[in-house]
JSON list of C-alpha atoms in Angstrom, two decimals:
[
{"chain": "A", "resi": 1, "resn": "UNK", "atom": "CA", "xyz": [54.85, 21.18, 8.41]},
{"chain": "A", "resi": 2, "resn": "UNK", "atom": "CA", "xyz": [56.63, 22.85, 10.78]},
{"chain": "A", "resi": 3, "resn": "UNK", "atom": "CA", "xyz": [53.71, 23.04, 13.15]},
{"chain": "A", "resi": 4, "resn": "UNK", "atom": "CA", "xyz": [54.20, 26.15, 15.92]},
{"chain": "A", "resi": 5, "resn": "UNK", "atom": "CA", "xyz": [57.29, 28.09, 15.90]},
{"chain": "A", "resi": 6, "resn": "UNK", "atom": "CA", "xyz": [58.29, 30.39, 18.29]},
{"chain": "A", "resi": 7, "resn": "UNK", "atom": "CA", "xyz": [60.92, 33.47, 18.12]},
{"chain": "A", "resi": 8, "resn": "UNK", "atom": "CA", "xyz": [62.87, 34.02, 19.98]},
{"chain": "A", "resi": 9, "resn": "UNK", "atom": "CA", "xyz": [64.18, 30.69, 22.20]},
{"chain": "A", "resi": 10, "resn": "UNK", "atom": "CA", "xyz": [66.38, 33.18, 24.35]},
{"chain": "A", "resi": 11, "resn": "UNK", "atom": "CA", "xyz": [66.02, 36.54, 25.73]},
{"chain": "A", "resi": 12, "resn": "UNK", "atom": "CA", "xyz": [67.17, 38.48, 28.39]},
{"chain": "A", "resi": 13, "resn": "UNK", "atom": "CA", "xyz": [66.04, 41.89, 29.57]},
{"chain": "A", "resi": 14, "resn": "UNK", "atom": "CA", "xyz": [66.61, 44.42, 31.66]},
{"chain": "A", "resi": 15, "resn": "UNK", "atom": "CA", "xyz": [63.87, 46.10, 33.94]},
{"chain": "A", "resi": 16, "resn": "UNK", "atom": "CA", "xyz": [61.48, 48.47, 31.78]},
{"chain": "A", "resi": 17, "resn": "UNK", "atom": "CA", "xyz": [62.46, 47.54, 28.44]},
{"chain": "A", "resi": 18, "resn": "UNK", "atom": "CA", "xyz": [60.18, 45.82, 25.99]},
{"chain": "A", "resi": 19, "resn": "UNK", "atom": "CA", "xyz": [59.45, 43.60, 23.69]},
{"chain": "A", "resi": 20, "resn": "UNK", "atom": "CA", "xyz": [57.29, 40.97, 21.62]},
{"chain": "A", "resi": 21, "resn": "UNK", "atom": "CA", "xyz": [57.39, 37.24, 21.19]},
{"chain": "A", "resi": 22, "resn": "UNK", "atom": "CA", "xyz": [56.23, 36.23, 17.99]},
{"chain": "A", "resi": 23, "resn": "UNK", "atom": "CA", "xyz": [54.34, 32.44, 17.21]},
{"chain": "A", "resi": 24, "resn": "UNK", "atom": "CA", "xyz": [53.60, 31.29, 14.04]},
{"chain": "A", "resi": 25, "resn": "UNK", "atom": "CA", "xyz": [51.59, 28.17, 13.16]},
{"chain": "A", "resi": 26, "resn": "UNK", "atom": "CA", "xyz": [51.28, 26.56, 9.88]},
{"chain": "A", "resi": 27, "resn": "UNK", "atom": "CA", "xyz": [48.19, 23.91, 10.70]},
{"chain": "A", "resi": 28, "resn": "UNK", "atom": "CA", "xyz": [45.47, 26.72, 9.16]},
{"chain": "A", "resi": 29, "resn": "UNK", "atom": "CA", "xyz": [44.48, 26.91, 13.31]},
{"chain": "A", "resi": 30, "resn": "UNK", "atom": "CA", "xyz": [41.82, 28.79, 14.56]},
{"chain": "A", "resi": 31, "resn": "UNK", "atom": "CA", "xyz": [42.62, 29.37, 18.19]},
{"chain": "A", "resi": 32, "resn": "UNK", "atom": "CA", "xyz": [45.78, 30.34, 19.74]},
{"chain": "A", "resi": 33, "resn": "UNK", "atom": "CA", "xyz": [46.66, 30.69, 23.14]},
{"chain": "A", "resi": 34, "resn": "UNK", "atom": "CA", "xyz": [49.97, 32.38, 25.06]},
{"chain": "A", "resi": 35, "resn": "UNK", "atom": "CA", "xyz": [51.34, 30.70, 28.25]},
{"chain": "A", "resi": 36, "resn": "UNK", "atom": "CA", "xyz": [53.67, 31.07, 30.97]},
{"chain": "A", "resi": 37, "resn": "UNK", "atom": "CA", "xyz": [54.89, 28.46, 33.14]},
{"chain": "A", "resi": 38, "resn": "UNK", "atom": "CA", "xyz": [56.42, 29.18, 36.29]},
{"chain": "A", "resi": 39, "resn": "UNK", "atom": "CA", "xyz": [58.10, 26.59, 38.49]},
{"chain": "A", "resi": 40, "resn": "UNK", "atom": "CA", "xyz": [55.30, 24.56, 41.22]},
{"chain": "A", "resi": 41, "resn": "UNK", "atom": "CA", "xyz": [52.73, 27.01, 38.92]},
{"chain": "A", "resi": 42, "resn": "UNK", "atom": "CA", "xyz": [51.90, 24.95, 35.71]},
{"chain": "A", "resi": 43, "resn": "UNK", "atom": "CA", "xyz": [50.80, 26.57, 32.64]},
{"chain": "A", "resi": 44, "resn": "UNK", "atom": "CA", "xyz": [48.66, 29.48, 32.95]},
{"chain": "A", "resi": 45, "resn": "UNK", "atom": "CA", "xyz": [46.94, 31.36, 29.89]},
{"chain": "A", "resi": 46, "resn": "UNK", "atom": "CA", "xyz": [47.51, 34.58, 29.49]},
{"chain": "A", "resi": 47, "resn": "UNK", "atom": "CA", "xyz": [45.76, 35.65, 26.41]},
{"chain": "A", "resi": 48, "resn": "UNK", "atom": "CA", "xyz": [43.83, 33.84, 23.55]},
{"chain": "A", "resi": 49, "resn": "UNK", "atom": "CA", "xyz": [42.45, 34.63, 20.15]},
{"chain": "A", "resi": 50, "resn": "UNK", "atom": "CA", "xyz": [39.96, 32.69, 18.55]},
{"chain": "A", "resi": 51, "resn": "UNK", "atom": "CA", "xyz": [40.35, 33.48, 15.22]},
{"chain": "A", "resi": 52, "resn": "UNK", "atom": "CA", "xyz": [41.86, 36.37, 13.37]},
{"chain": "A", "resi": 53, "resn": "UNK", "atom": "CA", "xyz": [41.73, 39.70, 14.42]},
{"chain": "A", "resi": 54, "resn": "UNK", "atom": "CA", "xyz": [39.98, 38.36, 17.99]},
{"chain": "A", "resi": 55, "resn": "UNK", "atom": "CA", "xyz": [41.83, 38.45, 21.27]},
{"chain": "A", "resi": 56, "resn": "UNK", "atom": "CA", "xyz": [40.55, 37.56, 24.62]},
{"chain": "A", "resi": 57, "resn": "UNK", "atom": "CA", "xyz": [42.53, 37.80, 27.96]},
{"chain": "A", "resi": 58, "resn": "UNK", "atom": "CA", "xyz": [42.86, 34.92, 30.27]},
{"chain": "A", "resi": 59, "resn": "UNK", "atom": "CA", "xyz": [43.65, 33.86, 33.71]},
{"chain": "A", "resi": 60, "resn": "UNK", "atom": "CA", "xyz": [46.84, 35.96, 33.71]},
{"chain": "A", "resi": 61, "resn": "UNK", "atom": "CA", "xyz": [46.60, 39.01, 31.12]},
{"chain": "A", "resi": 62, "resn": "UNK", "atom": "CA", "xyz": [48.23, 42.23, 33.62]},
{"chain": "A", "resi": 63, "resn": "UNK", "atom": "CA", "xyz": [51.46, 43.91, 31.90]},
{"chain": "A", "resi": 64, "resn": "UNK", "atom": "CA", "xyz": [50.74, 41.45, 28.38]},
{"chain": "A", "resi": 65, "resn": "UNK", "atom": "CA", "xyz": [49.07, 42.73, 25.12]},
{"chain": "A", "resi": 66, "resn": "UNK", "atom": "CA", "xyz": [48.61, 40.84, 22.71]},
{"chain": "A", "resi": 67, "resn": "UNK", "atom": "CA", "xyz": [47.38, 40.89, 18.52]},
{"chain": "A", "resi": 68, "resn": "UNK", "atom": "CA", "xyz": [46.26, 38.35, 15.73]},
{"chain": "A", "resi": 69, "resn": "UNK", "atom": "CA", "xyz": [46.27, 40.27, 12.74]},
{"chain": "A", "resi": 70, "resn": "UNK", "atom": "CA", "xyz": [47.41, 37.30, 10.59]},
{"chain": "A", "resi": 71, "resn": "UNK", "atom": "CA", "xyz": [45.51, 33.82, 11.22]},
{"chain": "A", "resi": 72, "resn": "UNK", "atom": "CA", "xyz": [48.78, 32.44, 11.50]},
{"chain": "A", "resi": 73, "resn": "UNK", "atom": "CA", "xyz": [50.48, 34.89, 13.52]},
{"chain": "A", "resi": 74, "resn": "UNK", "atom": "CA", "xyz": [49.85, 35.73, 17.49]},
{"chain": "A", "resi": 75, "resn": "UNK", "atom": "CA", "xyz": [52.15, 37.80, 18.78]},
{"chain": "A", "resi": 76, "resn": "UNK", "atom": "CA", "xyz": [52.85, 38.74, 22.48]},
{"chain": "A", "resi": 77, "resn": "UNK", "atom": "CA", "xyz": [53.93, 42.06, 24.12]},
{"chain": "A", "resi": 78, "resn": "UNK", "atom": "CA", "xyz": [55.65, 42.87, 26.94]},
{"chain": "A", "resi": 79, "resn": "UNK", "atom": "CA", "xyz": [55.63, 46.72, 27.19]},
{"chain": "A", "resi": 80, "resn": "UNK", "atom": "CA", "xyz": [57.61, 47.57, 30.23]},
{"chain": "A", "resi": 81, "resn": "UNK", "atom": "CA", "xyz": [59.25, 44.45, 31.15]},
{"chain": "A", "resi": 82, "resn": "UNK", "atom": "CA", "xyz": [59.31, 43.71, 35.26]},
{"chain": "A", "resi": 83, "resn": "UNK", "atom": "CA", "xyz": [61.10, 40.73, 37.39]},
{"chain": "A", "resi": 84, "resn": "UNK", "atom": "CA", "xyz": [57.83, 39.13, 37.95]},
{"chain": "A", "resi": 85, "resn": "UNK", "atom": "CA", "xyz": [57.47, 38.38, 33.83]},
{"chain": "A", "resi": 86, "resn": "UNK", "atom": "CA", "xyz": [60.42, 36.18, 34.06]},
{"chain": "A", "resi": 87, "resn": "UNK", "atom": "CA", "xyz": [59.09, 33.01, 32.93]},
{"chain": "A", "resi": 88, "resn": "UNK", "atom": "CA", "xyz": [58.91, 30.30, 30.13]},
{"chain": "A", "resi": 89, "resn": "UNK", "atom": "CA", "xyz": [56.25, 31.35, 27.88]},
{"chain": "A", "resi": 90, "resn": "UNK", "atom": "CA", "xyz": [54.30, 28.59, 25.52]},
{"chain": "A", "resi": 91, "resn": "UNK", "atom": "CA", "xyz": [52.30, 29.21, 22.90]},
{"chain": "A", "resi": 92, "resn": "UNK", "atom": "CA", "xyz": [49.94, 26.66, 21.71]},
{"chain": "A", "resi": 93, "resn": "UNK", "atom": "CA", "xyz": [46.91, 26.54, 18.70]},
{"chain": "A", "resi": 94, "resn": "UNK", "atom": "CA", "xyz": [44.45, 24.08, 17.46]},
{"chain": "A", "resi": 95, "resn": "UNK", "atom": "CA", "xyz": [41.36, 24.22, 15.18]},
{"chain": "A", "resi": 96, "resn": "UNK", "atom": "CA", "xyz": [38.50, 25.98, 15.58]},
{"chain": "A", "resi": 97, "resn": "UNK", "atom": "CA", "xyz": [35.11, 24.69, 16.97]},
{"chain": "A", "resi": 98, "resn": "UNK", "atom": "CA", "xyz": [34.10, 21.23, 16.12]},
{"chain": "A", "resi": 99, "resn": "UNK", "atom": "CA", "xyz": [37.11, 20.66, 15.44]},
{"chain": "A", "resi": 100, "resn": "UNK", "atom": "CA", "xyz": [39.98, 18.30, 17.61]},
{"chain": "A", "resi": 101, "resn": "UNK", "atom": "CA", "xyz": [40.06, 20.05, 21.00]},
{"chain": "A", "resi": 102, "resn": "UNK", "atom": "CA", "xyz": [43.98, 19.07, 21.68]},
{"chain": "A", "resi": 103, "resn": "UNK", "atom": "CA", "xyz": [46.64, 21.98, 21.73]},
{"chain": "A", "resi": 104, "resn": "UNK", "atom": "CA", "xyz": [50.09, 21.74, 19.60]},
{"chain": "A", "resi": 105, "resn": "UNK", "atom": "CA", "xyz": [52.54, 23.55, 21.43]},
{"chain": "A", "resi": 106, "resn": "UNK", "atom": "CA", "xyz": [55.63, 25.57, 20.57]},
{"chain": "A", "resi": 107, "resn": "UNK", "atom": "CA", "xyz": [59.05, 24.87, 21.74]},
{"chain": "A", "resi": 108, "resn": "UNK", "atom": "CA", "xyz": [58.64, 27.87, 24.56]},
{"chain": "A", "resi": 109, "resn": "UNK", "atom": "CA", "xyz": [60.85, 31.10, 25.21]},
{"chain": "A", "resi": 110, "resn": "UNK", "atom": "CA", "xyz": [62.91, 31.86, 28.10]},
{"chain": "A", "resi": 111, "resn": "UNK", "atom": "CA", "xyz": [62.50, 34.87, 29.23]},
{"chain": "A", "resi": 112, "resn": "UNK", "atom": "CA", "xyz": [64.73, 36.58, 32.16]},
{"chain": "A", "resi": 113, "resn": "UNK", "atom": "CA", "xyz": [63.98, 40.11, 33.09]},
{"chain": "A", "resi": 114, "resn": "UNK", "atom": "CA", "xyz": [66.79, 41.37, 35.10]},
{"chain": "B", "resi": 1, "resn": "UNK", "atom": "CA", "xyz": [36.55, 27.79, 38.47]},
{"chain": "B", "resi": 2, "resn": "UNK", "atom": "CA", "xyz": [38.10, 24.41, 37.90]},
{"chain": "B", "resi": 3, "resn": "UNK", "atom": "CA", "xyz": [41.04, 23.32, 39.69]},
{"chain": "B", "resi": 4, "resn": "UNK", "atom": "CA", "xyz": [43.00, 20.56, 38.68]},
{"chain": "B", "resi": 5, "resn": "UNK", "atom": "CA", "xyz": [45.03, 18.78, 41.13]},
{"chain": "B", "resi": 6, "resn": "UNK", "atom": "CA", "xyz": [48.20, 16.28, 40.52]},
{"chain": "B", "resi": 7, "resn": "UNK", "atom": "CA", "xyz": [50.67, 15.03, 42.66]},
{"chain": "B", "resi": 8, "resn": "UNK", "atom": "CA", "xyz": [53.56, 16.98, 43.24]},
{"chain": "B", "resi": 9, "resn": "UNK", "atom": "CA", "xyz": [55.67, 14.55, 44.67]},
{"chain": "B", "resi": 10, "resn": "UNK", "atom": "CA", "xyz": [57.88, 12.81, 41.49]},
{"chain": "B", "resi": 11, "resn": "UNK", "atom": "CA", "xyz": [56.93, 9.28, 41.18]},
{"chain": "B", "resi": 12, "resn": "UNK", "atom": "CA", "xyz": [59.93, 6.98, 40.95]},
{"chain": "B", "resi": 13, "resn": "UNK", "atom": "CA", "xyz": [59.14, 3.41, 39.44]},
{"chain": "B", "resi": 14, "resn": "UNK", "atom": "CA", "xyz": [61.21, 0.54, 38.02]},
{"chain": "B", "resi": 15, "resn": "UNK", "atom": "CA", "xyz": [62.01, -0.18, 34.99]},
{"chain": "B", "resi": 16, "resn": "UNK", "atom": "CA", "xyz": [58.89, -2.94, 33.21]},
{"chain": "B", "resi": 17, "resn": "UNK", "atom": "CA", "xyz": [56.33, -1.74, 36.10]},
{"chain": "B", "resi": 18, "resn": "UNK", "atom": "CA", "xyz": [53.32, 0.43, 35.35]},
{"chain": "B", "resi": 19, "resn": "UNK", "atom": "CA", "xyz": [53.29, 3.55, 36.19]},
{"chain": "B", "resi": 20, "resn": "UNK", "atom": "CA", "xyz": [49.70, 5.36, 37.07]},
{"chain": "B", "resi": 21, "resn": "UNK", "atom": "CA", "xyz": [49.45, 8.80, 37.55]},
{"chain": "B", "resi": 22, "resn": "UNK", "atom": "CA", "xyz": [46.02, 10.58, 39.14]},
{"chain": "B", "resi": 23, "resn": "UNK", "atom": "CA", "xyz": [44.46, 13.82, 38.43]},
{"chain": "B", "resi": 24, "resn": "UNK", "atom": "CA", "xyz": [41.70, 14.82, 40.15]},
{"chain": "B", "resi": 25, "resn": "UNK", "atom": "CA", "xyz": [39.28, 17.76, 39.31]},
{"chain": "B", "resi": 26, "resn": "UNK", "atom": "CA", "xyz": [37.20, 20.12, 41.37]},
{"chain": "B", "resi": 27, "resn": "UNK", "atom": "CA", "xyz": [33.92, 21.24, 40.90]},
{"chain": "B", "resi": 28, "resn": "UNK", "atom": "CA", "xyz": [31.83, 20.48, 37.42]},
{"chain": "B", "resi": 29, "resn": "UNK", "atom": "CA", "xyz": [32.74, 17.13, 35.36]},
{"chain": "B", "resi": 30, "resn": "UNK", "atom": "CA", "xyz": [34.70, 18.33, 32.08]},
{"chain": "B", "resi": 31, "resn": "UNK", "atom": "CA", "xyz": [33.40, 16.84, 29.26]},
{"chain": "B", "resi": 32, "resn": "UNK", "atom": "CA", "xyz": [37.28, 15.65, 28.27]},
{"chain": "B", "resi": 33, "resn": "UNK", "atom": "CA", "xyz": [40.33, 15.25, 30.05]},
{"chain": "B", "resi": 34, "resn": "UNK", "atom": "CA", "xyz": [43.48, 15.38, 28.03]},
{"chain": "B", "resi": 35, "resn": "UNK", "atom": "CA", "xyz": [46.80, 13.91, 29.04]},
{"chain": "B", "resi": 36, "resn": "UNK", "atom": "CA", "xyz": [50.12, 15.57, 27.84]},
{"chain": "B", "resi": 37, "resn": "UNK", "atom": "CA", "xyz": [53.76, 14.75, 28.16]},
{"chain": "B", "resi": 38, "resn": "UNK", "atom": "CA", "xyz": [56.60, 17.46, 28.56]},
{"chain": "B", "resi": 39, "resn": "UNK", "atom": "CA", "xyz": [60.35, 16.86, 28.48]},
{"chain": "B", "resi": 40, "resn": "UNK", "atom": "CA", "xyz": [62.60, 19.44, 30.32]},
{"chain": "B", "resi": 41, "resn": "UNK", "atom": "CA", "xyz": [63.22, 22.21, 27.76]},
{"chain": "B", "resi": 42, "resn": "UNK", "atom": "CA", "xyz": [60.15, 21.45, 25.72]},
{"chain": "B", "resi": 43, "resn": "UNK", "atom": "CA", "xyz": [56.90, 22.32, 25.15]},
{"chain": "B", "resi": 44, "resn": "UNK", "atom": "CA", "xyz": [53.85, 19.99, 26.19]},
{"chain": "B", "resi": 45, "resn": "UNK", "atom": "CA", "xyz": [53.09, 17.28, 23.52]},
{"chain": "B", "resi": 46, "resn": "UNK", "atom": "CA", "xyz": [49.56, 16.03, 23.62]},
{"chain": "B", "resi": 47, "resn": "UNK", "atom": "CA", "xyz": [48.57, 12.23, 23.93]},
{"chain": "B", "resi": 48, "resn": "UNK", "atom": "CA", "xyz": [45.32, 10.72, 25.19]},
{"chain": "B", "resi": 49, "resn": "UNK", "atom": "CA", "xyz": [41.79, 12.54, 25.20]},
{"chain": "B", "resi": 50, "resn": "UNK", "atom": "CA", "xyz": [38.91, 10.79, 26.52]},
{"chain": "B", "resi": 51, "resn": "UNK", "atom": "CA", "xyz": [35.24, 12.31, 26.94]},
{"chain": "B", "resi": 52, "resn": "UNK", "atom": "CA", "xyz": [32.54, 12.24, 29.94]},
{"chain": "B", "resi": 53, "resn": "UNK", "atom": "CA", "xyz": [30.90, 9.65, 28.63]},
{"chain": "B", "resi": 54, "resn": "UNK", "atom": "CA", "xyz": [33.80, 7.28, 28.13]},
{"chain": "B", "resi": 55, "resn": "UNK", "atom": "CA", "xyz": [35.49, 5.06, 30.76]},
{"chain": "B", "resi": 56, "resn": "UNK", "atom": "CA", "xyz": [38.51, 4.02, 29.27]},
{"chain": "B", "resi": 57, "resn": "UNK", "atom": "CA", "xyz": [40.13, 4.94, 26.31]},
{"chain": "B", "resi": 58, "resn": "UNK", "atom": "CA", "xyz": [43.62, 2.58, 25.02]},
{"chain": "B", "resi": 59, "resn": "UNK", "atom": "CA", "xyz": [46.61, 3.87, 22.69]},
{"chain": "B", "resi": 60, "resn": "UNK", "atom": "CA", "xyz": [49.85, 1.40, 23.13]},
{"chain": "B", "resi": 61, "resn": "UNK", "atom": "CA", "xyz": [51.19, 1.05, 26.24]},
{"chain": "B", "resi": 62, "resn": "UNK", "atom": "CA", "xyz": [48.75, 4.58, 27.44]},
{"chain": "B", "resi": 63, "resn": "UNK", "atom": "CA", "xyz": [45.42, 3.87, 29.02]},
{"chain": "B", "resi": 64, "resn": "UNK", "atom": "CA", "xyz": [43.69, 6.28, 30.40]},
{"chain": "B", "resi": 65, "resn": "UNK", "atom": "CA", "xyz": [40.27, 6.13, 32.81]},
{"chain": "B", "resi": 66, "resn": "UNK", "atom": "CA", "xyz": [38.17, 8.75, 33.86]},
{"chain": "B", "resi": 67, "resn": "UNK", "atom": "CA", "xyz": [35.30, 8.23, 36.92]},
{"chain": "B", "resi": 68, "resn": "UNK", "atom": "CA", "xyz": [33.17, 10.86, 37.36]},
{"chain": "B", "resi": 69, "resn": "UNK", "atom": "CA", "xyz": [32.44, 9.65, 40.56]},
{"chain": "B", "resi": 70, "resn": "UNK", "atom": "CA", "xyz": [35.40, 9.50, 42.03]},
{"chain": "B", "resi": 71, "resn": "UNK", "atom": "CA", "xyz": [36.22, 13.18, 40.09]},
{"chain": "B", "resi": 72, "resn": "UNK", "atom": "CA", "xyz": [39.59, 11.54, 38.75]},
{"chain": "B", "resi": 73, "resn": "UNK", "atom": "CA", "xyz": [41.51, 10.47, 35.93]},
{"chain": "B", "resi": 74, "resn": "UNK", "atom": "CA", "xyz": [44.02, 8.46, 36.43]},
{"chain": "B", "resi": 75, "resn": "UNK", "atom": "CA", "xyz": [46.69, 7.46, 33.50]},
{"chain": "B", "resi": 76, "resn": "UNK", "atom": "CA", "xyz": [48.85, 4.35, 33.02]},
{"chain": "B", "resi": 77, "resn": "UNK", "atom": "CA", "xyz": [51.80, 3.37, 31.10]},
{"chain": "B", "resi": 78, "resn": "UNK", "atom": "CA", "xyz": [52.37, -0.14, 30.78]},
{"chain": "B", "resi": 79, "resn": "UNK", "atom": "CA", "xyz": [55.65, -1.74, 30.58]},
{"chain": "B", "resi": 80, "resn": "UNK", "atom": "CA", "xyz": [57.28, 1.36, 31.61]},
{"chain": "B", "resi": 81, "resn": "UNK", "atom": "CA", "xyz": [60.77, 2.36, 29.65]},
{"chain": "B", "resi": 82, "resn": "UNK", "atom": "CA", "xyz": [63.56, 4.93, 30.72]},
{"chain": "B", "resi": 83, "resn": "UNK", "atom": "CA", "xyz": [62.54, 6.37, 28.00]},
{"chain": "B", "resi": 84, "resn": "UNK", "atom": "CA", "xyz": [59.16, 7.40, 29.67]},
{"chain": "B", "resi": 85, "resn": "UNK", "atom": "CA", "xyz": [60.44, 9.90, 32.14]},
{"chain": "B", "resi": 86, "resn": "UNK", "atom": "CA", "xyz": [58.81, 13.11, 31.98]},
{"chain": "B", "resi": 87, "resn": "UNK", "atom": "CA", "xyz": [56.35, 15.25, 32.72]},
{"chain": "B", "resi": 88, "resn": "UNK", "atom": "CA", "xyz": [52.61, 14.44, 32.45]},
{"chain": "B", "resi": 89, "resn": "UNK", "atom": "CA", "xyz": [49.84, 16.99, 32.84]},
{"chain": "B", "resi": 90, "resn": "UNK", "atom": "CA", "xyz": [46.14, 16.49, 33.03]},
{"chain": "B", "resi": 91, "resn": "UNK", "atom": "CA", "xyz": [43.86, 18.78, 31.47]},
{"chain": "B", "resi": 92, "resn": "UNK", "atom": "CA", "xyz": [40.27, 19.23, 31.51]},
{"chain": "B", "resi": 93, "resn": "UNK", "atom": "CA", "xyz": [37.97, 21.39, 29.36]},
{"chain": "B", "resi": 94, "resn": "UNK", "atom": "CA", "xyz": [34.10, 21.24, 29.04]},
{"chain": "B", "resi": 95, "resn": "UNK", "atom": "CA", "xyz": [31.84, 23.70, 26.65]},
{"chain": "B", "resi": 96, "resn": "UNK", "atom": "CA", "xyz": [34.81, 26.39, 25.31]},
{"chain": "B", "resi": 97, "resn": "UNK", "atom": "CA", "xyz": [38.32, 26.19, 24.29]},
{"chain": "B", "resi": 98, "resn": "UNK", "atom": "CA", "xyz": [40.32, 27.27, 27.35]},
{"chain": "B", "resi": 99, "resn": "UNK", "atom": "CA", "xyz": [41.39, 23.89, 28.74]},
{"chain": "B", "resi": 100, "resn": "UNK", "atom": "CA", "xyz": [42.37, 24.41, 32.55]},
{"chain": "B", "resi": 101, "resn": "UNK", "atom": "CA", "xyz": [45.45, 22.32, 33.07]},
{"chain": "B", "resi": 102, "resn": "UNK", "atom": "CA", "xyz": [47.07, 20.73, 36.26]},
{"chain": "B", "resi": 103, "resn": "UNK", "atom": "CA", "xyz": [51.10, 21.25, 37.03]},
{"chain": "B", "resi": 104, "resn": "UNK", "atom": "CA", "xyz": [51.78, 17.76, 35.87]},
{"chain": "B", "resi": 105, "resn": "UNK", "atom": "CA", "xyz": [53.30, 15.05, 38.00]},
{"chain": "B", "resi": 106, "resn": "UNK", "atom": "CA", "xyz": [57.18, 13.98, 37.09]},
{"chain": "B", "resi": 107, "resn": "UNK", "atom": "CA", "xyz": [57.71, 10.26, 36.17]},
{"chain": "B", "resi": 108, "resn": "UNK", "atom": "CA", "xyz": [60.97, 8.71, 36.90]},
{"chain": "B", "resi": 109, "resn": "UNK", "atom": "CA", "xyz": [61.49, 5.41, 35.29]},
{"chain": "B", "resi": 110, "resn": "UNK", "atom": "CA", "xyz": [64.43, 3.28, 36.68]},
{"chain": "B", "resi": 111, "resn": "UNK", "atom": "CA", "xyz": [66.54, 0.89, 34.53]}
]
């Protein structure tokens, strides 16, 4: 298994541009959750999905979207990139209800927006 | 909301001690607190859980308590190693699945 995956590690961007980050998880997960972490800031969800074709937004959603149109699959958008979005970003899953409550994490993606 | 609070400050410790870290929480008592570890570069890797109704939970050298009194967790590793430096966050969750998590307090084992 290669658990969650994220693409890409790397990016850079310039002010306005856009693009998506995708995450892939191979564990059959039901939830999946997109974070950035920020230096003295922690890890702070931006948008979650609780199964497929669900998303929710979460402490941090403003200039994300986000889809799940594949269980395994939850991708993240940036559609006009700004400064402010420059971040590590972390996504994470784990099974549904009932289920264990810990999150697997990706490796993260470094974002600069320049 | 929740707010989960960890020390800031690094915490530096020799080599063989044990090292506790605290998390406190705000507000309602979550019904678990989960302890993860990150290493610079990498995304958080999950280790302990442990529930409301639990006091102390064991897994090697990791033992982790939670008082509800107090409103704190705190989480120790025995026997500390080099190898143990990182960061730990706290996280606490109770009735959904959006776990609020702390910013994690760096360990800094000394050989």
């Amino acid at each position: 298994n290669a658990g969650v995956t994220q693409t890409p590690k790397f990016r850079v961007l310039k002010t306005g541009q856009s693009m998506t980050l995708l995450c892939a998880q191979d564990m059959n997960h039901e939830y999946m959750y997109w974070y950035r972490q920020d230096p003295g800031m922690g890890l702070r969800l931006i948008h979650y999905s609780v199964g497929e074709g669900t998303t929710a937004k979460g402490e941090v959603p403003d200039g994300y979207n986000v889809s799940r149109l594949k269980k395994q699959n939850f991708l993240l958008g940036l559609e006009s990139a700004a400064p402010s979005q420059t971040s590590v970003y972390f996504c994470a899953s784990r099974p549904g209800a009932g289920g264990h409550i810990e999150q697997f994490f990706g490796p993260g993606t470094r974002l600069t927006v320049l | 909301s929740q707010k989960i609070e960890q020390n800031s400050e690094a915490l530096n410790i020799q080599e063989g001690k044990t090292a506790t870290l605290t998390c406190n929480y705000t507000n309602y008592s979550p019904a678990y607190l989960q302890w993860y570890r990150q290493d610079p570069g990498r995304g958080p890797v999950f280790l302990l859980l442990i529930r409301e109704n639990e006091k102390e939970k064991r897994k090697e050298r990791l033992k982790v308590t939670f008082d509800t009194t107090l409103k704190q967790s705190l989480f120790h590793i025995t026997a500390s190693q080099p190898a143990d430096s990182a960061t730990y966050l706290c996280a606490s969750s109770r009735g959904s699945y959006i776990p609020t998590f702390g910013r994690g307090t760096s360990l800094i084992v000394h050989p």
